[in-house]
Coordinates of C-alpha atoms in Angstrom, one line a residue:
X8 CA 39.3 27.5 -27.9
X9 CA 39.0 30.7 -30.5
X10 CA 39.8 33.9 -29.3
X11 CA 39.0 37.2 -32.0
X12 CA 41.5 40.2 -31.7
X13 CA 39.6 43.3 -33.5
X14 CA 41.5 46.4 -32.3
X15 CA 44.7 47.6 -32.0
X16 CA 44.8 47.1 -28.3
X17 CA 44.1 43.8 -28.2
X18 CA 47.1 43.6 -30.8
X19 CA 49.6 45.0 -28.6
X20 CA 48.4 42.7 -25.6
X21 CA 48.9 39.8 -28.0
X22 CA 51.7 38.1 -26.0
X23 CA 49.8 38.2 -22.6
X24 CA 46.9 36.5 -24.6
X25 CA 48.8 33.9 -25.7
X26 CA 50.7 33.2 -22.6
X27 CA 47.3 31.8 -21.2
X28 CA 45.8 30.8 -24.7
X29 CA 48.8 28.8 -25.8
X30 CA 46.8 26.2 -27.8
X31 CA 44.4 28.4 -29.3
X32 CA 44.1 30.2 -32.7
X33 CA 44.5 33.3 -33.4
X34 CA 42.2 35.2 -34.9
X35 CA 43.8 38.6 -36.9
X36 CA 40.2 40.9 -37.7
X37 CA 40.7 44.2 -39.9
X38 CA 37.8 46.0 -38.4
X39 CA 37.9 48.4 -35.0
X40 CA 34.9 46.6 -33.0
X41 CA 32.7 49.5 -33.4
X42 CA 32.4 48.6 -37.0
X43 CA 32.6 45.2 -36.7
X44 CA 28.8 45.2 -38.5
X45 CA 29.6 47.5 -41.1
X46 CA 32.2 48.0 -43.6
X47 CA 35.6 46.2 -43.8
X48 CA 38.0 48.5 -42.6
X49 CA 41.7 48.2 -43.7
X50 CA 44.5 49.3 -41.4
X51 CA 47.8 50.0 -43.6
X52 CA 50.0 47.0 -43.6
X53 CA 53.1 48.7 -42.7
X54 CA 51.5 50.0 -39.5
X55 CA 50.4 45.9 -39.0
X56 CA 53.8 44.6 -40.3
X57 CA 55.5 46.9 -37.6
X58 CA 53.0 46.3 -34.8
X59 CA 53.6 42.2 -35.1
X60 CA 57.2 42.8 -35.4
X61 CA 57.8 44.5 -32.4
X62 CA 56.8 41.9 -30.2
X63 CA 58.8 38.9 -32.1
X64 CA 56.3 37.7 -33.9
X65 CA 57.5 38.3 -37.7
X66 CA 55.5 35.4 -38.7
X67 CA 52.9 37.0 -37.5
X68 CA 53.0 39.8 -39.0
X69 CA 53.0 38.1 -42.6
X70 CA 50.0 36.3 -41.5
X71 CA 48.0 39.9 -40.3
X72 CA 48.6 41.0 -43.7
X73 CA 48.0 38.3 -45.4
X74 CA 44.3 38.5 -43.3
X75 CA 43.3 41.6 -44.3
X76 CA 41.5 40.0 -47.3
X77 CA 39.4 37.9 -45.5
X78 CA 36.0 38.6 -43.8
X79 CA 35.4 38.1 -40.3
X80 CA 34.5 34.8 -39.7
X81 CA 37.1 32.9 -37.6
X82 CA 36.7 29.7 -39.5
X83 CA 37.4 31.9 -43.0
X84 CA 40.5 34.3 -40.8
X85 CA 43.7 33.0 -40.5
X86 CA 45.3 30.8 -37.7
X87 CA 47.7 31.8 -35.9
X88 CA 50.2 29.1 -34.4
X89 CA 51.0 29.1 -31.0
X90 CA 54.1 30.8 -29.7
X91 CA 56.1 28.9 -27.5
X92 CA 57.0 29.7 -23.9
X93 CA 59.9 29.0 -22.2
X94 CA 58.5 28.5 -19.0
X95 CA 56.1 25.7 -20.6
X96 CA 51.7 27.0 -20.5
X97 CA 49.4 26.0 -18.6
X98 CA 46.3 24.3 -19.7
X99 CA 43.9 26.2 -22.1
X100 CA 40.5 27.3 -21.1
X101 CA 39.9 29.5 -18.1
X102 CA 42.9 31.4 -17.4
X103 CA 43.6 32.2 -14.0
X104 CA 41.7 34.6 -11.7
X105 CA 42.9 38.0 -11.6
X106 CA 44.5 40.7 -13.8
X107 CA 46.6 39.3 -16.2
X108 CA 50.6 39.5 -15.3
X109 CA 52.8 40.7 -18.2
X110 CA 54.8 38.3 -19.6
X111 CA 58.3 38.5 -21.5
X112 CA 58.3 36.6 -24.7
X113 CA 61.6 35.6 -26.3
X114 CA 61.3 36.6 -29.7
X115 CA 60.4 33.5 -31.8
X116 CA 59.7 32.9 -35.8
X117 CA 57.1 30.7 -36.2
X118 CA 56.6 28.6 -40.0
X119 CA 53.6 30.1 -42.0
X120 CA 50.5 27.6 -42.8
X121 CA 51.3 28.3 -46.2
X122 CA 55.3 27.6 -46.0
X123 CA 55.4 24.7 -43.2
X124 CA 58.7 23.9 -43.5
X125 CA 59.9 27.4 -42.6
X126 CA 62.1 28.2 -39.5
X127 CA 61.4 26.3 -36.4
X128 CA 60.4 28.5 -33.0
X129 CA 63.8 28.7 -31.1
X130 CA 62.6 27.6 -27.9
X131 CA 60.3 24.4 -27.5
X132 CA 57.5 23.8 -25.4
X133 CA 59.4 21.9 -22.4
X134 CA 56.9 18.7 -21.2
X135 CA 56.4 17.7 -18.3
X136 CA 57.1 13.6 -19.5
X137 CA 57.7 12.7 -23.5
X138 CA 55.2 9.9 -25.1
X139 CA 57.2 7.1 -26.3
X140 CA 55.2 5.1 -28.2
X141 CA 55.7 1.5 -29.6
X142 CA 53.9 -0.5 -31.8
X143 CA 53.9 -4.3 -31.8
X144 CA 52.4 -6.4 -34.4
X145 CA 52.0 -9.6 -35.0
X146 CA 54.1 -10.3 -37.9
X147 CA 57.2 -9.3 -36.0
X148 CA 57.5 -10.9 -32.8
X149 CA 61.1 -12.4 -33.0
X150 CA 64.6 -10.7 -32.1
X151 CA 62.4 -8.7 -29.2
X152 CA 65.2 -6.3 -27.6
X153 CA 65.7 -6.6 -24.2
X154 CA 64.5 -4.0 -21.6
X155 CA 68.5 -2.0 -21.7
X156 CA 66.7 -0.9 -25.0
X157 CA 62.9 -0.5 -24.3
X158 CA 63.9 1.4 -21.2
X159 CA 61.5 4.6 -22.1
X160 CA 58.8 3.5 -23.9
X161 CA 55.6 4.9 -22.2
X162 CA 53.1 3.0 -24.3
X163 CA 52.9 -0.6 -26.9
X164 CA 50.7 -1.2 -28.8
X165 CA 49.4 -4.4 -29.9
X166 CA 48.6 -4.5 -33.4
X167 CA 45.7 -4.8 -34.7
X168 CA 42.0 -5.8 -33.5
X169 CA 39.6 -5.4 -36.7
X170 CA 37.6 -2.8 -36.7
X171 CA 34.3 -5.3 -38.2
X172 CA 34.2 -7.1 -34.3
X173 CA 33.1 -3.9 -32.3
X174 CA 30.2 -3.1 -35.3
X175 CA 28.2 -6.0 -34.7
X176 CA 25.9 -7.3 -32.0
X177 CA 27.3 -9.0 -30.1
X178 CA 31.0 -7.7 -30.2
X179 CA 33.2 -10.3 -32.3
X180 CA 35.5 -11.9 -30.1
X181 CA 39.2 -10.6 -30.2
X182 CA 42.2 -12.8 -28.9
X183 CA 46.0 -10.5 -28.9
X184 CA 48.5 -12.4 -30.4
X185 CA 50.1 -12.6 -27.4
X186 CA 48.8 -12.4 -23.6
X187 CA 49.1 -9.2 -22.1
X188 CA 51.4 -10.3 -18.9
X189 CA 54.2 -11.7 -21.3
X190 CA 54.0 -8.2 -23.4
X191 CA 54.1 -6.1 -20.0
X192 CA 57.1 -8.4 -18.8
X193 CA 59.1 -7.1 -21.7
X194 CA 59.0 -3.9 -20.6
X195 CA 59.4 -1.5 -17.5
X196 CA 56.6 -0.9 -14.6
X197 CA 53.9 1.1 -15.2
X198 CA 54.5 1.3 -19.1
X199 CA 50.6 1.4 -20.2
X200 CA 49.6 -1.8 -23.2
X201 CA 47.1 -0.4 -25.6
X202 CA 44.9 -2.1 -28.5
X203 CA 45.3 -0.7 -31.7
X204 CA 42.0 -1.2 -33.9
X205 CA 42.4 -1.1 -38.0
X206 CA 45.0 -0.3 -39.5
X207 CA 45.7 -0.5 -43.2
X208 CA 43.0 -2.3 -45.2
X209 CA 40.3 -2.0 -42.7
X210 CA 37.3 0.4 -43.3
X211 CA 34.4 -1.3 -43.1
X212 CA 33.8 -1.6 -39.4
X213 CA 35.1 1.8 -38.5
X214 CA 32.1 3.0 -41.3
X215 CA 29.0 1.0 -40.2
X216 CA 30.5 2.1 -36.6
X217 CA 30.9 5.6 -37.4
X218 CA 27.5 5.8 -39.5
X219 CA 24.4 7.0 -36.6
X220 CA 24.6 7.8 -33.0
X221 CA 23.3 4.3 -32.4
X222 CA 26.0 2.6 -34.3
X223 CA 28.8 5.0 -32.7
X224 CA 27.4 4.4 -29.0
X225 CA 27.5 0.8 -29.9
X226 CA 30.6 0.4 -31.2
X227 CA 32.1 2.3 -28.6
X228 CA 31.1 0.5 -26.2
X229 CA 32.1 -3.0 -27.6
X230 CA 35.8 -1.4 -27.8
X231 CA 35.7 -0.1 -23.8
X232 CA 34.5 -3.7 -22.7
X233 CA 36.7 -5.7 -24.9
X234 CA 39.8 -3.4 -24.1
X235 CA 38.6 -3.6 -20.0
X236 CA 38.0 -7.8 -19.8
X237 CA 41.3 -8.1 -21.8
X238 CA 43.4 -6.1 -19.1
X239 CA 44.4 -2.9 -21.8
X240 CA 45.2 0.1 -20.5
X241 CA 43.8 2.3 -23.3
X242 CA 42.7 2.6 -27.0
X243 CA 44.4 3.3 -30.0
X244 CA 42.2 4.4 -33.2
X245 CA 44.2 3.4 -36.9
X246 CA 41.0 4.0 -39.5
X247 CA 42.9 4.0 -42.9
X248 CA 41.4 6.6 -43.7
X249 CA 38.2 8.2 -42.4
X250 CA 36.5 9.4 -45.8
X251 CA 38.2 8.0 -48.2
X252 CA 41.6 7.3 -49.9
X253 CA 42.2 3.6 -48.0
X254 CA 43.0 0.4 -49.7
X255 CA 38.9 0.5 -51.2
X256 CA 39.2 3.7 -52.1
X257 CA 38.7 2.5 -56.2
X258 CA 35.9 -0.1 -54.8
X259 CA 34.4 2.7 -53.0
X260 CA 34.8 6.4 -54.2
X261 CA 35.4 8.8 -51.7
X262 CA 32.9 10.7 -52.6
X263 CA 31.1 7.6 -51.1
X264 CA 32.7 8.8 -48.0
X265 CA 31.6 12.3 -47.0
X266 CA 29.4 11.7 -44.2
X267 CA 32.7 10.4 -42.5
X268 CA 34.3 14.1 -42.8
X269 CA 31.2 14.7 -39.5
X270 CA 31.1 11.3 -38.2
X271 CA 34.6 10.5 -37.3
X272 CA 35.3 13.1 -34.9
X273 CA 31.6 12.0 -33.3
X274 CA 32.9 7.8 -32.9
X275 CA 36.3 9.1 -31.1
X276 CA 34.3 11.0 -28.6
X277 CA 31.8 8.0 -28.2
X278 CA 35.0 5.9 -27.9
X279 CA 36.7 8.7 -25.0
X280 CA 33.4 9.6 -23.6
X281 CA 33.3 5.0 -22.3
X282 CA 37.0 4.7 -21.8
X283 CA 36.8 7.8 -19.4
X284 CA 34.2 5.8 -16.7
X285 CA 37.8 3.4 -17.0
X286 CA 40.2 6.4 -16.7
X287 CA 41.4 4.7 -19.8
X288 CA 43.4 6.5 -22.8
X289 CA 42.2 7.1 -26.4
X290 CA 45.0 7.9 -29.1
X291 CA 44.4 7.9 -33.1
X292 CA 46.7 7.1 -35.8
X293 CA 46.8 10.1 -38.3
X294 CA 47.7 10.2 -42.4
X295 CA 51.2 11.7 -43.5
X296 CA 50.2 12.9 -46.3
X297 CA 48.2 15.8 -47.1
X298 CA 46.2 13.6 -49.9
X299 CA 44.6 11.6 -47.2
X300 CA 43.9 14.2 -44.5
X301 CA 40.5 14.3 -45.8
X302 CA 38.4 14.0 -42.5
X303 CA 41.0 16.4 -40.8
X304 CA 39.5 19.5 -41.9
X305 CA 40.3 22.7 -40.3
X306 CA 36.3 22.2 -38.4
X307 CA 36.5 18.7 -37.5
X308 CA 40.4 18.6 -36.4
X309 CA 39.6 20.4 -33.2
X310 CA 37.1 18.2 -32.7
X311 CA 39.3 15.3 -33.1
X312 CA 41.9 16.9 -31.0
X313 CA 39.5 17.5 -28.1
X314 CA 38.4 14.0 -28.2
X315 CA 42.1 12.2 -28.0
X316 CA 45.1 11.9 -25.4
X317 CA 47.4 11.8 -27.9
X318 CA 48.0 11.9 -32.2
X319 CA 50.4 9.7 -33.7
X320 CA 51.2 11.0 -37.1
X321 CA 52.5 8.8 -39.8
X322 CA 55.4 10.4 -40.8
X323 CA 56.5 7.6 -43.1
X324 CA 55.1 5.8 -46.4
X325 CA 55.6 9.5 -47.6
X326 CA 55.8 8.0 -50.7
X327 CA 53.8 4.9 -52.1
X328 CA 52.6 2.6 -54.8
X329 CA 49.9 5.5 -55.4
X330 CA 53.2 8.0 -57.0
X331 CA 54.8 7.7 -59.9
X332 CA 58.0 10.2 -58.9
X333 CA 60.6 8.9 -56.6
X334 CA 60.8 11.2 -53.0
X335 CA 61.6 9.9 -49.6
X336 CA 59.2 7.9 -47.7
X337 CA 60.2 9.2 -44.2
X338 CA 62.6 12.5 -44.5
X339 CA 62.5 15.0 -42.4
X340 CA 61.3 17.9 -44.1
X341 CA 58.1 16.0 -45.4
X342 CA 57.9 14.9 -41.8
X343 CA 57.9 18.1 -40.2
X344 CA 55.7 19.4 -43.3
X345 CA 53.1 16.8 -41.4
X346 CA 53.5 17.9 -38.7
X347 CA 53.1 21.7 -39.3
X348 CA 50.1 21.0 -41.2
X349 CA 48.4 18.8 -38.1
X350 CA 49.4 22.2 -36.0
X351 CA 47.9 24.6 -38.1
X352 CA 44.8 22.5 -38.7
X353 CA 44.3 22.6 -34.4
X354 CA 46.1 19.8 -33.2
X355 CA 48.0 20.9 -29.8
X356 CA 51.7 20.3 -30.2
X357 CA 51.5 18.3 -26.9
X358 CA 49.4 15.9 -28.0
X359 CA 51.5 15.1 -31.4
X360 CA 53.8 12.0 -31.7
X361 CA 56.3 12.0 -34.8
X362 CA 56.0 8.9 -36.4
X363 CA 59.5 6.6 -36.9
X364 CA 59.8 3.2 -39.2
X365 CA 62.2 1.0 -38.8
X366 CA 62.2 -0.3 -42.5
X367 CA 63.3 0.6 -45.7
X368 CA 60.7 1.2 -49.3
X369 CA 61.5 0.4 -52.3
X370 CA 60.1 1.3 -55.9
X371 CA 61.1 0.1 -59.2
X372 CA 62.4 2.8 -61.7
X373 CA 61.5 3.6 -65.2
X374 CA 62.9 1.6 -67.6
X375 CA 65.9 2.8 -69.4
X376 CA 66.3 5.8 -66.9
X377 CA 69.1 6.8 -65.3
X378 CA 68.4 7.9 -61.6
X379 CA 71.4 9.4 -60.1
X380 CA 70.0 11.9 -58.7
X381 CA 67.7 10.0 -56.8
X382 CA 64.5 12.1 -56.6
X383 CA 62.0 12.9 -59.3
X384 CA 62.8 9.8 -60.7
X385 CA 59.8 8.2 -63.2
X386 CA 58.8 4.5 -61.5
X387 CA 56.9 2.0 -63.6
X388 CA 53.6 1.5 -62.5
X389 CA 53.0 0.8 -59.0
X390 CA 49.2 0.5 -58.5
X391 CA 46.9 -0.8 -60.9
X392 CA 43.4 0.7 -61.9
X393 CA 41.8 -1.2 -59.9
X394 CA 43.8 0.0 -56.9
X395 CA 45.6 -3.7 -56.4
X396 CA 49.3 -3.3 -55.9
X397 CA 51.5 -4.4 -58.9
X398 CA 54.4 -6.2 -56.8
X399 CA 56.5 -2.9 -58.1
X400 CA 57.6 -1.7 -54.5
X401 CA 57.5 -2.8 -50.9
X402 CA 59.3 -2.8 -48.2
X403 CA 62.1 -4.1 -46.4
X404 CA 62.7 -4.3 -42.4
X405 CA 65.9 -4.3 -40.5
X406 CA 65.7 -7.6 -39.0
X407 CA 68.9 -9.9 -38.9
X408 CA 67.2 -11.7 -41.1
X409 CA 67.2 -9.5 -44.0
X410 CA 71.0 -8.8 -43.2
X411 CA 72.0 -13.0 -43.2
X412 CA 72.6 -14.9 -45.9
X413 CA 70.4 -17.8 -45.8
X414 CA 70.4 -20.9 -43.9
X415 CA 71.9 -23.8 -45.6
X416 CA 69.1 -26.6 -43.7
X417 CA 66.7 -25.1 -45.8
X418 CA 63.4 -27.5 -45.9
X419 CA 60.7 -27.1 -48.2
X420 CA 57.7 -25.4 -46.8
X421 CA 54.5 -27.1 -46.2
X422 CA 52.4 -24.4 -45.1
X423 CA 53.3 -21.6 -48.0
X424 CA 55.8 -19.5 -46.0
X425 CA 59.1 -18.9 -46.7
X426 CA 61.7 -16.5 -46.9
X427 CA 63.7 -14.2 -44.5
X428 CA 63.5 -15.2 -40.9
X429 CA 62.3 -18.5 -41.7
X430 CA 63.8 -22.2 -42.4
X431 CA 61.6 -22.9 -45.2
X432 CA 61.7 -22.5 -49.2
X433 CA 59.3 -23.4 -52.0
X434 CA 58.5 -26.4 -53.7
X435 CA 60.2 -26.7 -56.9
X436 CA 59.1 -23.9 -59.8
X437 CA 57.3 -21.5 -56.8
X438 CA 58.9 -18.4 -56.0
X439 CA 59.2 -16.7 -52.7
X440 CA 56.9 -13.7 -52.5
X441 CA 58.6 -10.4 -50.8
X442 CA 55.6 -11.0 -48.2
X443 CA 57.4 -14.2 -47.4
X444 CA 54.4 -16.9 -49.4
X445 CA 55.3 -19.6 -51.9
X446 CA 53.5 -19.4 -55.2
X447 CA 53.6 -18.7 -59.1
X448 CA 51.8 -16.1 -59.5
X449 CA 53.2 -12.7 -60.9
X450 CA 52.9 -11.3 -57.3
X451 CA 55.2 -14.1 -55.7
X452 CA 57.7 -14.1 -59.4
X453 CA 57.8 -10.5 -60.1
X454 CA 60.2 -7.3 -58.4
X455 CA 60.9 -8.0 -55.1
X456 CA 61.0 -11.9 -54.9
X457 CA 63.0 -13.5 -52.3
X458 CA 65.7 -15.6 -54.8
X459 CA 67.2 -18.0 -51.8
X460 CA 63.9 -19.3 -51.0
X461 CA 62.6 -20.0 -54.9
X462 CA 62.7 -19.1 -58.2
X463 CA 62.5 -15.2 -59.6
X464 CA 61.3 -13.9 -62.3
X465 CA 61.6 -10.1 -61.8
X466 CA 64.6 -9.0 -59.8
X467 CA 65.1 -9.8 -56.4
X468 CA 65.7 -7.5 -53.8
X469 CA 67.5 -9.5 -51.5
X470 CA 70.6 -8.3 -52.5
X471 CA 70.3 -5.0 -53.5
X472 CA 68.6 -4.4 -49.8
X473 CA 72.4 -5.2 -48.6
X474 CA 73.8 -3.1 -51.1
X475 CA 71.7 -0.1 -50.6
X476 CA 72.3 -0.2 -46.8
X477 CA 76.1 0.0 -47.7
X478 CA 76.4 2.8 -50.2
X479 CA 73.4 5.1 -48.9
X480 CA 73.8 8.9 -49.9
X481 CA 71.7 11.5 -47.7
X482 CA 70.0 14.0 -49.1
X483 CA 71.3 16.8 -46.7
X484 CA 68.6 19.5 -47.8
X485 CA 65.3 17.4 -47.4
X486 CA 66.8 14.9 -44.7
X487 CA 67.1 11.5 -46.1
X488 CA 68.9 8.5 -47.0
X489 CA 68.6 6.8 -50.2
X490 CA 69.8 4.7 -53.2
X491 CA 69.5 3.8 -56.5
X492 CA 70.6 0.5 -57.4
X493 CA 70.7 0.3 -61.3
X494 CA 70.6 -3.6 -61.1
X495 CA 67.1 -3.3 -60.4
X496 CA 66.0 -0.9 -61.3
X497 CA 65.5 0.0 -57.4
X498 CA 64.6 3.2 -55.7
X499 CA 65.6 3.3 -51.8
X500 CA 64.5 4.9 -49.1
X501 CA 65.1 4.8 -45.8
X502 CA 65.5 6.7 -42.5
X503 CA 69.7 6.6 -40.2
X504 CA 70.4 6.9 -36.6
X505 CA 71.7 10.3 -37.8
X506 CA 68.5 11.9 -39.3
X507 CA 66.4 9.9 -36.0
X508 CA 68.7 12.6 -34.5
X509 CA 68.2 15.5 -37.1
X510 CA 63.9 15.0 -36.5
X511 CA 64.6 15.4 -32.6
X512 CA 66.1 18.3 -33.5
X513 CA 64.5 19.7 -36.3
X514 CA 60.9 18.6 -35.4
X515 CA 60.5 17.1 -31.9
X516 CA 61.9 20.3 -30.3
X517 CA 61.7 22.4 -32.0
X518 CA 57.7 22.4 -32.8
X519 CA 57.4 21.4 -28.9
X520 CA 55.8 18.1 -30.2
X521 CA 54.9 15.9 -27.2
X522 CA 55.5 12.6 -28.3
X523 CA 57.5 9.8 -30.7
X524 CA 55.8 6.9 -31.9
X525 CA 57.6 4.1 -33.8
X526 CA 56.1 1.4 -36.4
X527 CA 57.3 -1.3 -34.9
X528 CA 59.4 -2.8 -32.6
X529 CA 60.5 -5.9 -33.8
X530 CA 61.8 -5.1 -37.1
X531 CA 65.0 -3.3 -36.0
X532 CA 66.7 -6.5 -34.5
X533 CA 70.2 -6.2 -36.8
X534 CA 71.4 -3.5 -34.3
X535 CA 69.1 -2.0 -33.0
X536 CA 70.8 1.2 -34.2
X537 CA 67.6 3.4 -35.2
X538 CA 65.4 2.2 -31.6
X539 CA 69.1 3.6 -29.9
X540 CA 68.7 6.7 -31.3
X541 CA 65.3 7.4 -30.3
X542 CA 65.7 6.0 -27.1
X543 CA 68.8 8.9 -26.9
X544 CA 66.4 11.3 -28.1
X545 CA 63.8 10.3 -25.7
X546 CA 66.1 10.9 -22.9
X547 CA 67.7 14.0 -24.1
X548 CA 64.3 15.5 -24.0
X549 CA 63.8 19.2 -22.9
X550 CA 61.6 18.6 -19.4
X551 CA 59.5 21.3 -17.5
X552 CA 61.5 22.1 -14.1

């Protein structure tokens, strides 16, 4: 909901406004109402600056100034993030009947939309339960913890139904990897089992879904049935990414991709307008980076955010094959510059979950440079022209697996698999692709290669995983781990029970985010250390009384 404040009476009642309009922007106008048709008028700054400040709201008052230049259009003013309440807000929308009671603030300082890593509000938005959400895929289905760990987790989410068998007619037919009673089972009563559709690599379906009202009513309705006959107990939403930027982003421009920009935010509320005959949830999977925020305009994010029960951000893969500078892929100021951004665009804070990982990225250096410093390190090339990845990063998990040395029974495979968490190496002159596939191509020889299940060319990563893990520095000012291992060359990044700890902190309560979401839950299996930590988190998590 918008709100416009156009005199200096409304100003000064600010606070009571927001106390009731909690999720709403803002809107600073420079003119009086009575010439609200005419000229601009421009109030002096200091008078503005002074006005903001005197009710806590310093951030605020940088934004009112920062206003003045712009006309009077709410979509052109300037939002203005919620303040938090100590006593937690009730729903937007209608506020209560009556006069409105005055309210006492504790004085906050909210970040800027143009500086989101600024300093956090000092009091978070209590909740009345925390989102813990899980993702479970299909690759990762061994070393399961047992329920002394899950013990928390709200929602799973089975990973992934393509998006292609809800866009045709009749629906495609979609199996889960593994039936639903044996997933509940590993968890606590009542914890709700969603089905993700997409993820990465899978845009067609989602476009010819999204396309006409037709194709969106259709679609939508495929995904309610197939989610309701299967026994799900909501919908999760992972398009990779609505107009433009996913894996066929060379293939197919984004400027291909427009139309999406309007017809996303229309499919989600197709999809929430059939799973609410159901009382069924809708939740969608959200870009980390700014770069591919392209359908989460500051227009159509509202829209998205009415349509949804929840917005996982993916606050990791902060940096990928598509950079050629080293940074973190999961620290916690690039997290919680995510986050702000999501805020400031209209997403409530209640609806957010901070994304976790529970693997560590990798990217090969520059030749002949010397990265000690860690980041803003050169990388070789680690995405081709024609948007195919080179084999010059990936990704490690923290399964015991990776940790082990490898089995002596070795066999040789018969099937193509091999590698970590298996029994099975290559036939004689294949190498072990970091994907875990025998071949000889450069994408099973080159960086990354497993070298105790075949031969490598490039330089394997198997060991310099271990050696990373052991002699990880932290980057205290942006909040992550990493290491450089010169052997490589390897870049590695990677998130500790410590900085899980530092984002609760830093981002979870301090933005009065209502959620965690974590990618995924088999690959932590060594220890467990990182799922223990959010689980802590979880738990230590500011409730309304």
């Amino acid at each position: 909901s918008i709100r416009h404040i156009s005199s200096l009476d409304a100003i000064l009642d600010l606070q009571r406004f927001q106390r009731f309009y909690s999720h709403s922007f803002i809107c600073y106008s420079t003119r009086p109402p009575q010439k609200f048709l005419e000229q601009p008028h421009s109030f002096d700054n200091t008078l503005v600056t002074m006005l903001f400040r005197s009710l806590g709201l310093a951030a605020v008052a940088t934004l009112a100034v920062e206003a003045i230049s712009l006309d009077d259009s709410c979509s052109d003013d300037v939002p203005i993030p919620s303040v938090p309440v100590a006593s937690g807000s009730p729903p937007s929308g209608s506020p209560p009947s009556g006069s409105l009671p005055a309210a006492s603030f504790p004085s906050v300082s909210l970040p800027s939309a143009s500086s989101p890593s600024g300093s956090a509000p000092s009091v978070p938005v209590p909740v009345s339960a925390p989102r813990y959400v899980m993702y479970f895929d299909q690759y990762h289905t061994a070393g399961i913890p047992d329920k002394s760990i899950t013990t928390g987790i709200t929602h799973v989410i089975t990973a992934f139904a393509n998006s292609s068998l809800f866009a045709s007619e009749p629906a495609g037919e979609y199996k889960p990897f593994k039936p639903l009673n044996e997933i509940r089972a590993l968890f606590n009563n009542g914890t709700k089992v969603c089905m993700a559709i997409g993820g990465w690599g899978d845009t067609d379906g989602f476009s010819h879904g999204a396309s006409t009202n037709a194709s969106r009513n259709k679609f939508a309705k495929n995904v309610v049935d197939t989610a309701v006959k299967l026994g799900y107990d909501c919908v999760d939403v992972d398009w990779e990414y609505p107009a433009g930027n996913g894996a066929d982003y060379k293939q197919i421009p984004n400027a291909n991709k427009t139309q999406e920009i309007n017809t996303f935010p229309l499919l989600l509320s197709a999809i929430k307008t059939q799973l609410k005959h159901h009382k069924m949830e809708l939740s969608v999977t959200a870009p980390g980076l700014k770069r591919d925020m392209i359908a989460f305009t500051k227009k159509q994010t509202p829209k998205i955010n009415a349509a949804v029960d929840h917005f996982t951000v993916m606050t990791y893969d902060l940096m990928n094959r598509r950079d050629n500078i080293t940074s973190h892929h999961t620290d916690v100021k690039g997290s919680l510059e995510a986050i702000d951004t999501y805020i400031a665009l209209g997403v409530e804070p209640a609806k957010i979950n901070l994304g976790f990982a529970l693997y560590a990225k990798w990217f090969t250096t520059a030749a002949g440079y010397n990265c000690t410093q860690g980041i803003g390190c050169p990388t070789e090339l680690l995405e081709a022209a024609d948007g195919t990845d080179t084999g010059k990063s990936g990704a490690v998990t923290f399964e015991t697996a990776n940790f082990q040395a490898a089995p002596t029974n070795l066999t040789t495979s018969t099937d193509s698999s091999c590698g970590a968490g298996t029994f099975y190496k290559c036939p004689t002159g294949n190498c072990c692709s970091q994907y875990g596939f025998c071949g000889a191509t450069e994408a099973h020889c080159g960086n990354g290669c497993q070298s105790d299940y075949g031969i490598c060319n490039g330089t394997s990563t198997t060991a310099s995983f271990k050696t990373a893990i052991a002699n990880g520095k932290t980057d205290e000012v942006r909040g992550g781990q990493w290491y450089w291992d010169p052997a490589g060359p390897f870049f590695w990044t990677w998130d500790t029970p410590a900085l899980v700890t530092r984002k609760f902190n830093d981002i979870v309560k301090a933005r009065g985010v209502g959620g965690v979401a974590v990618w995924s839950l088999g690959e932590d299996s060594y220890d467990f250390s990182l799922l223990k930590a959010i689980q802590a988190g979880v738990k230590a998590w500011p409730k309304k009384q």
